[in-house]
CSV table of C-alpha atoms in Angstrom, one decimal:
chain,number,residue,atom,x,y,z
S,430,MET,CA,78.6,78.6,81.3
S,431,GLY,CA,75.3,78.2,79.7
S,432,THR,CA,72.7,80.9,79.7
S,433,GLY,CA,70.1,78.9,81.7
S,434,LYS,CA,72.6,78.1,84.7
S,435,ARG,CA,73.4,82.0,84.5
S,436,GLY,CA,69.6,82.7,84.8
S,437,LEU,CA,69.7,81.1,88.3
S,438,ILE,CA,71.4,84.1,89.9
S,439,ALA,CA,69.6,87.5,89.4
S,440,THR,CA,70.5,89.4,92.9
S,441,ALA,CA,73.3,91.7,93.9
S,442,VAL,CA,76.9,90.7,93.7
S,443,ALA,CA,77.6,90.4,97.5
S,444,VAL,CA,74.5,88.4,98.3
S,445,VAL,CA,74.8,86.0,95.2
S,446,CYS,CA,78.5,85.3,96.1
S,447,ALA,CA,77.9,84.6,99.7
S,448,VAL,CA,74.8,82.3,99.1
S,449,THR,CA,75.9,80.8,96.0
S,450,VAL,CA,79.7,79.9,96.7
S,451,LEU,CA,79.4,79.2,100.2
S,452,ALA,CA,76.0,77.3,100.5
S,453,ALA,CA,76.2,75.7,96.9
S,454,PRO,CA,79.9,75.4,95.6
S,455,GLY,CA,78.8,73.8,92.4
S,456,THR,CA,76.8,76.8,91.2
S,457,ALA,CA,78.7,79.1,88.9
S,458,PHE,CA,79.3,82.8,89.9
S,459,ALA,CA,77.3,84.5,87.3
S,460,ASN,CA,76.7,88.2,86.3
S,461,PRO,CA,74.2,89.7,88.7
S,462,THR,CA,71.2,91.8,87.5
S,463,PRO,CA,72.1,95.6,87.6
S,464,SER,CA,70.2,97.4,90.4
S,465,PRO,CA,67.4,99.3,89.2
S,466,THR,CA,68.0,103.1,88.7
S,467,PRO,CA,65.5,105.1,91.1
S,468,SER,CA,62.7,106.9,89.0
S,469,ALA,CA,63.9,110.2,90.4
S,470,GLY,CA,67.4,109.6,89.6
S,471,PRO,CA,70.2,112.0,89.1
S,472,THR,CA,70.1,114.0,86.0
S,473,PRO,CA,72.4,113.1,83.1
S,474,ALA,CA,74.9,115.9,83.9
S,475,ALA,CA,74.8,115.0,87.8
S,476,ALA,CA,75.3,111.2,86.6
S,477,LYS,CA,78.3,112.2,84.6
S,478,ASP,CA,79.9,114.1,87.4
S,479,LEU,CA,79.4,111.3,89.7
S,480,GLU,CA,81.1,108.8,87.0
S,481,ALA,CA,84.1,111.3,87.1
S,482,VAL,CA,84.2,111.2,90.9
S,483,ARG,CA,84.1,107.3,90.7
S,484,LYS,CA,87.1,107.4,88.3
S,485,LYS,CA,89.0,109.7,90.2
S,486,LEU,CA,88.3,107.7,93.4
S,487,ASP,CA,89.4,104.5,91.6
S,488,LYS,CA,92.6,106.4,90.7
S,489,LEU,CA,93.3,107.6,94.1
S,490,TYR,CA,92.8,104.2,95.7
S,491,ARG,CA,94.9,102.4,93.0
S,492,ALA,CA,97.7,104.7,94.0
S,493,ALA,CA,97.2,104.1,97.5
S,494,ALA,CA,97.5,100.3,96.7
S,495,ARG,CA,100.7,100.8,94.8
S,496,ALA,CA,102.0,102.7,97.8
S,497,THR,CA,100.8,99.9,100.1
S,498,ASP,CA,102.7,97.4,98.2
S,499,GLU,CA,106.0,99.6,98.5
S,500,TYR,CA,105.2,100.1,102.2
S,501,ASN,CA,104.7,96.2,102.6
S,502,ALA,CA,108.0,95.4,100.8
S,503,ALA,CA,109.9,97.8,102.7
S,504,GLU,CA,108.6,96.6,106.0
S,505,GLU,CA,109.4,92.9,104.9
S,506,LYS,CA,112.9,94.1,103.8
S,507,ALA,CA,113.4,95.9,107.2
S,508,ASP,CA,112.5,92.7,109.1
S,509,LYS,CA,114.8,90.5,107.2
S,510,GLN,CA,117.7,93.2,107.7
S,511,SER,CA,117.0,93.7,111.3
S,512,ALA,CA,117.3,89.8,111.6
S,513,GLU,CA,120.6,89.9,109.7
S,514,VAL,CA,121.9,92.9,111.9
S,515,VAL,CA,121.1,90.9,115.1
S,516,ALA,CA,122.7,87.6,113.7
S,517,LEU,CA,126.0,89.6,112.8
S,518,ALA,CA,125.9,91.2,116.4
S,519,LYS,CA,125.9,87.6,118.2
S,520,LYS,CA,128.7,86.7,115.7
S,521,ILE,CA,130.8,89.7,116.6
S,522,VAL,CA,130.1,88.9,120.5
S,523,LYS,CA,131.1,85.2,119.9
S,524,GLY,CA,134.1,86.3,117.9
S,525,GLN,CA,135.3,88.9,120.6
S,526,GLU,CA,135.0,86.2,123.1
S,527,LYS,CA,137.1,83.7,121.2
S,528,LEU,CA,139.7,86.4,120.4
S,529,ARG,CA,140.1,87.1,124.0
S,530,LYS,CA,140.7,83.4,124.8
S,531,LEU,CA,143.3,83.1,121.9
S,532,LYS,CA,145.1,86.2,123.3
S,533,ASP,CA,145.2,84.5,126.8
S,534,ARG,CA,146.6,81.4,125.2
S,535,ALA,CA,149.2,83.4,123.2
S,536,GLY,CA,150.1,85.5,126.4
S,537,ALA,CA,150.6,82.1,128.4
S,538,ALA,CA,152.9,80.9,125.7
S,539,ALA,CA,154.9,84.1,125.6
S,540,ALA,CA,155.1,84.0,129.6
S,541,ALA,CA,156.4,80.3,129.4
S,542,GLN,CA,159.3,81.5,127.1
S,543,TYR,CA,160.2,84.3,129.4
S,544,ARG,CA,160.3,81.8,132.3
S,545,GLY,CA,162.8,80.0,130.2
S,546,GLY,CA,165.2,82.7,130.3
S,547,GLY,CA,164.0,84.2,126.8
S,548,LEU,CA,165.5,81.1,125.0
S,549,PRO,CA,163.4,79.4,122.4
S,550,PRO,CA,162.9,75.7,123.0
S,551,GLU,CA,165.3,74.8,120.3
S,552,ALA,CA,168.0,76.3,122.3
S,553,HIS,CA,167.2,74.5,125.5
S,554,LEU,CA,167.2,71.3,123.6
S,555,VAL,CA,170.6,71.8,121.9
S,556,LEU,CA,171.9,72.6,125.5
S,557,SER,CA,170.7,69.1,126.7
S,558,ASP,CA,173.4,66.6,127.8
S,559,ASP,CA,171.1,63.6,127.5
S,560,PRO,CA,170.4,62.2,124.0
S,561,GLN,CA,167.1,60.7,124.9
S,562,ASP,CA,165.8,64.0,126.2
S,563,PHE,CA,167.2,65.4,123.0
S,564,LEU,CA,165.2,62.9,120.8
S,565,ASP,CA,161.9,63.3,123.1
S,566,GLY,CA,162.3,67.0,123.1
S,567,ALA,CA,162.6,67.2,119.3
S,568,GLY,CA,159.1,66.1,119.0
S,569,ARG,CA,157.7,68.1,121.5
S,570,VAL,CA,159.4,71.1,119.7
S,571,ARG,CA,157.8,70.2,116.3
S,572,GLU,CA,154.4,69.8,118.2
S,573,GLY,CA,155.0,73.4,119.9
S,574,HIS,CA,155.8,74.8,116.5
S,575,HIS,CA,152.7,73.5,115.0
S,576,ALA,CA,150.4,74.6,118.0
S,577,THR,CA,152.0,78.1,118.0
S,578,LYS,CA,151.7,78.5,114.1
S,579,GLY,CA,148.3,77.2,114.6
S,580,LEU,CA,147.2,79.8,117.3
S,581,LEU,CA,148.8,82.7,115.5
S,582,GLY,CA,146.7,81.5,112.5
S,583,GLU,CA,143.6,81.3,114.3
S,584,LEU,CA,144.2,84.8,115.9
S,585,THR,CA,144.6,86.2,112.5
S,586,ARG,CA,141.5,84.6,111.0
S,587,THR,CA,139.4,85.4,114.1
S,588,GLN,CA,140.6,89.1,113.8
S,589,ALA,CA,139.7,89.0,110.0
S,590,ASP,CA,136.2,87.4,110.7
S,591,LEU,CA,135.6,90.1,113.2
S,592,GLU,CA,136.5,93.0,110.9
S,593,GLN,CA,134.3,91.5,108.1
S,594,TYR,CA,131.4,91.0,110.4
S,595,ALA,CA,131.6,94.7,111.5
S,596,LYS,CA,131.6,95.7,107.8
S,597,ASP,CA,128.6,93.4,107.1
S,598,ALA,CA,126.9,94.8,110.1
S,599,SER,CA,127.6,98.4,109.0
S,600,ALA,CA,126.3,97.7,105.5
S,601,GLN,CA,123.2,95.9,106.7
S,602,TRP,CA,122.4,99.0,109.2
S,603,LYS,CA,122.7,101.4,106.3
S,604,LYS,CA,120.3,99.2,104.3
S,605,LEU,CA,117.9,99.1,107.3
S,606,GLU,CA,117.9,102.7,107.5
S,607,ALA,CA,117.3,103.1,103.8
S,608,GLY,CA,114.5,100.8,104.0
S,609,ARG,CA,112.9,102.6,107.1
S,610,LYS,CA,113.1,105.8,105.0
S,611,ALA,CA,111.4,104.0,102.0
S,612,LYS,CA,108.5,102.6,104.3
S,613,ALA,CA,108.1,106.2,105.9
S,614,ALA,CA,107.9,107.7,102.3
S,615,ALA,CA,105.4,105.1,101.3
S,616,GLN,CA,103.2,105.5,104.4
S,617,LYS,CA,103.1,109.3,103.4
S,618,LYS,CA,101.9,108.4,100.0
S,619,ILE,CA,99.4,106.0,101.2
S,620,GLU,CA,97.9,108.7,103.7
S,621,LYS,CA,97.8,111.4,101.3
S,622,GLN,CA,96.0,109.3,98.5
S,623,ILE,CA,93.4,108.0,101.1
S,624,ALA,CA,92.9,111.3,102.7
S,625,GLN,CA,92.2,112.9,99.2
S,626,ALA,CA,89.8,110.2,98.4
S,627,GLU,CA,88.0,110.5,101.9
S,628,LYS,CA,87.7,114.1,101.3
S,629,LEU,CA,86.2,113.9,97.9
S,630,GLU,CA,83.7,111.4,99.2
S,631,SER,CA,82.8,113.5,102.3
S,632,GLU,CA,81.8,116.4,99.8
S,633,LEU,CA,79.0,114.3,98.4
S,634,GLN,CA,75.4,114.3,99.5
S,635,LYS,CA,74.1,111.2,101.1
S,636,GLU,CA,72.2,110.3,97.8
S,637,GLU,CA,75.4,110.8,95.7
S,638,GLN,CA,77.3,108.7,98.1
S,639,GLU,CA,74.7,105.9,97.6
S,640,ARG,CA,74.6,106.4,94.0
S,641,LEU,CA,78.4,106.2,93.8
S,642,VAL,CA,78.4,102.8,95.3
S,643,GLU,CA,75.8,101.8,92.8
S,644,LEU,CA,78.1,103.0,90.1
S,645,GLU,CA,81.0,100.9,91.4
S,646,LYS,CA,78.8,98.0,91.2
S,647,GLU,CA,77.7,98.6,87.9
S,648,ALA,CA,81.1,99.0,86.6
S,649,ALA,CA,82.0,95.7,88.3
S,650,ASN,CA,79.0,94.1,87.0
S,651,LYS,CA,79.9,95.4,83.4
S,652,ALA,CA,83.4,93.9,83.5
S,653,GLN,CA,82.3,90.5,85.0
S,654,THR,CA,79.6,90.4,82.2
S,655,ALA,CA,82.2,90.8,79.3
S,656,TRP,CA,84.4,88.3,81.1
S,657,LEU,CA,81.8,85.6,81.3
S,658,ASP,CA,80.4,86.3,78.0
S,659,SER,CA,83.9,85.4,76.6
S,660,GLY,CA,83.1,82.0,77.5
S,661,ILE,CA,86.2,81.6,79.7
S,662,LEU,CA,84.2,79.9,82.5
S,663,ASP,CA,83.4,76.9,80.3
S,664,GLU,CA,87.2,76.2,80.1
S,665,ILE,CA,87.8,76.7,83.9
S,666,ASN,CA,87.1,73.4,85.9
S,667,GLY,CA,90.2,72.7,88.0
S,668,LYS,CA,89.8,71.1,91.4
S,669,ALA,CA,91.5,72.5,94.5
S,670,SER,CA,94.4,70.7,96.3
S,671,GLU,CA,94.1,70.1,100.0
S,672,GLN,CA,96.2,73.2,100.7
S,673,GLY,CA,94.0,75.3,98.3
S,674,LYS,CA,90.8,74.2,100.0
S,675,LYS,CA,92.4,75.2,103.5
S,676,ALA,CA,93.6,78.6,102.1
S,677,VAL,CA,90.0,79.2,100.5
S,678,LYS,CA,88.5,78.3,103.9
S,679,TYR,CA,90.6,80.7,105.7
S,680,ALA,CA,90.1,83.6,103.3
S,681,THR,CA,86.2,83.2,103.3
S,682,ALA,CA,86.2,83.3,107.0
S,683,GLN,CA,87.5,86.7,107.1
S,684,ILE,CA,84.6,88.1,105.0
S,685,GLY,CA,83.1,91.3,106.7
S,686,LYS,CA,86.4,92.3,108.1
S,687,PRO,CA,87.7,96.0,107.4
S,688,TYR,CA,90.4,96.6,104.7
S,689,GLN,CA,93.4,98.4,106.3
S,690,TRP,CA,96.6,99.1,104.4
S,691,GLY,CA,99.7,97.2,105.7
S,692,ALA,CA,97.4,94.8,107.8
S,693,GLU,CA,97.9,91.1,108.0
S,694,GLY,CA,95.0,90.1,110.3
S,695,PRO,CA,93.5,88.9,112.3
S,696,LYS,CA,91.0,91.9,112.5
S,697,THR,CA,91.9,93.7,109.3
S,698,TYR,CA,93.7,92.9,106.0
S,699,ASP,CA,94.9,94.5,102.9
S,700,CYS,CA,94.5,92.5,99.7
S,701,SER,CA,98.0,90.8,99.8
S,702,GLY,CA,97.8,90.4,103.7
S,703,LEU,CA,94.7,88.1,103.3
S,704,THR,CA,96.2,86.0,100.5
S,705,SER,CA,99.5,85.7,102.2
S,706,GLN,CA,97.9,84.8,105.5
S,707,ALA,CA,95.4,82.4,104.0
S,708,TRP,CA,98.2,80.4,102.4
S,709,ILE,CA,100.4,80.6,105.7
S,710,SER,CA,97.3,79.0,107.4
S,711,ALA,CA,97.3,76.3,104.8
S,712,GLY,CA,100.9,75.5,105.5
S,713,ARG,CA,102.7,77.3,102.8
S,714,GLY,CA,104.5,80.7,103.0
S,715,ILE,CA,104.3,82.9,100.0
S,716,PRO,CA,105.6,86.4,99.3
S,717,ARG,CA,103.8,89.3,101.3
S,718,THR,CA,103.0,91.7,98.5
S,719,SER,CA,100.9,91.3,95.3
S,720,GLN,CA,103.7,92.4,93.3
S,721,GLU,CA,106.3,89.6,94.7
S,722,GLN,CA,103.6,87.1,94.4
S,723,TRP,CA,103.4,87.8,90.8
S,724,LYS,CA,107.2,87.7,90.3
S,725,GLN,CA,107.9,84.7,92.4
S,726,LEU,CA,104.9,82.3,92.2
S,727,ARG,CA,104.5,80.0,89.2
S,728,HIS,CA,102.2,81.4,86.4
S,729,ILE,CA,99.1,79.7,85.3
S,730,ASP,CA,96.9,80.1,82.4
S,731,VAL,CA,93.4,81.4,83.4
S,732,GLN,CA,91.6,78.6,81.8
S,733,ASP,CA,93.9,76.2,84.1
S,734,MET,CA,93.1,77.9,87.4
S,735,ARG,CA,91.8,76.4,90.4
S,736,PRO,CA,90.3,77.4,93.8
S,737,GLY,CA,93.0,78.7,96.0
S,738,ASP,CA,95.2,80.0,93.1
S,739,LEU,CA,95.7,83.9,93.2
S,740,ILE,CA,94.4,86.3,90.4
S,741,ILE,CA,96.6,89.4,90.0
S,742,TYR,CA,95.1,92.5,88.7
S,743,PHE,CA,96.1,95.6,86.8
S,744,GLU,CA,99.2,96.0,84.9
S,745,ASP,CA,101.2,97.2,87.8
S,746,ALA,CA,100.2,94.0,89.8
S,747,SER,CA,98.8,96.3,92.5
S,748,HIS,CA,95.8,94.1,93.5
S,749,VAL,CA,95.3,90.4,94.3
S,750,ALA,CA,92.3,88.1,95.2
S,751,MET,CA,91.9,84.5,95.8
S,752,TYR,CA,90.0,82.4,93.3
S,753,MET,CA,87.2,80.4,94.8
S,754,GLY,CA,85.8,78.7,91.8
S,755,ASP,CA,82.7,79.2,89.8
S,756,GLY,CA,83.9,82.6,88.7
S,757,ALA,CA,84.1,84.0,92.1
S,758,ILE,CA,87.1,85.7,94.1
S,759,VAL,CA,87.4,86.7,97.7
S,760,HIS,CA,89.5,89.8,98.2
S,761,ALA,CA,90.1,92.8,100.4
S,762,PRO,CA,88.9,95.6,98.0
S,763,ARG,CA,90.3,99.0,99.2
S,764,PRO,CA,90.0,101.5,102.3
S,765,GLY,CA,86.4,102.0,103.3
S,766,ARG,CA,85.4,98.4,102.2
S,767,THR,CA,85.4,95.1,103.9
S,768,VAL,CA,86.7,91.6,102.7
S,769,THR,CA,84.1,90.5,100.3
S,770,ILE,CA,83.3,88.1,97.3
S,771,ALA,CA,83.2,89.5,93.6
S,772,GLY,CA,83.3,88.2,90.3
S,773,ALA,CA,86.9,87.1,89.3
S,774,GLY,CA,86.6,89.4,85.9
S,775,SER,CA,85.3,92.3,87.7
S,776,MET,CA,89.0,94.1,87.5
S,777,PRO,CA,91.4,93.9,84.6
S,778,ILE,CA,93.2,90.6,85.1
S,779,LEU,CA,97.0,90.4,84.8
S,780,GLY,CA,97.5,86.9,85.3
S,781,VAL,CA,97.1,83.9,87.8
S,782,VAL,CA,99.8,82.3,90.0
S,783,ARG,CA,99.8,79.3,92.2
S,784,PRO,CA,101.2,78.9,95.4
S,785,ASP,CA,101.2,75.2,95.5
S,786,ALA,CA,102.4,74.2,92.1
S,787,GLY,CA,102.9,70.5,91.8
S,788,ALA,CA,100.5,69.6,94.6
S,789,ALA,CA,97.7,67.3,93.3
S,790,ALA,CA,94.1,68.3,92.9
S,791,ASN,CA,91.4,66.6,95.0
């Protein structure tokens, strides 16, 4: 992006994004001018202490984000396993009903033999004085043999199926219980990290809390500036697909809604809850967590990304945002924040994935 174009934008990040991207999509998301430091600002020692607090908070919230991914993954697995247990239970019920009917048929065949004096059909046939009866009966005996053999085989197979269904159901139930424990453990991790972060913030004076917010913005602005100065935005000019446009429209409509771990809307979201629901609204289901989105979706070079693509952040893929175009993203940042717009380079980029790989741009 040229310096003249960047010079058009000189206000704070959130305002610039909201006005620039939503009102005039053709204008690039440029690096905002840092907020002026109050003349009676903190002493260097105090500023250093606040910077340490900011880094500590970032570390705590990142740990909470990782635990949130663990929680979401465990929840997704639990939902699938619950559905599998229900499906197996239905198979068992149907199998038991089938086995009952087969046993009734086998019982009826045994009763018919008993009524014949306990002699098998072949014996009755040999004792017949009528040659024609003998010939007609021979066919019926063969049919009877096949039917009996088939009945016994079906009984055996049904019993084996029921045993396998029971084993599978037991195995799925154990997995379900393990998943619930993993989910509960992840929830404890999340709550612990967030509680520590909230305690740390609550111990700050009002002026310090305000300054902390400024420090967060300054750190994001610094990273965004470095990203833009690399010239990368000059190479990014991809056009969104129709589904990509719908996904971006959904995500931006959620701006201002609170972050909540494990949430998928419609009132609150976590980072991957926002991106997954945005793409579901566009007609394409994608993995629930940022880590699975990174693993399963098609990887795209940063310079080839287009609006609707997902940017995965940090080495552990613990955060995800949706690229809007012009160097901007929409994302759910962390607890205590709302869905907002930020610079695409404001956090360390791991890579980019495309939910609708193969779809034509428009």
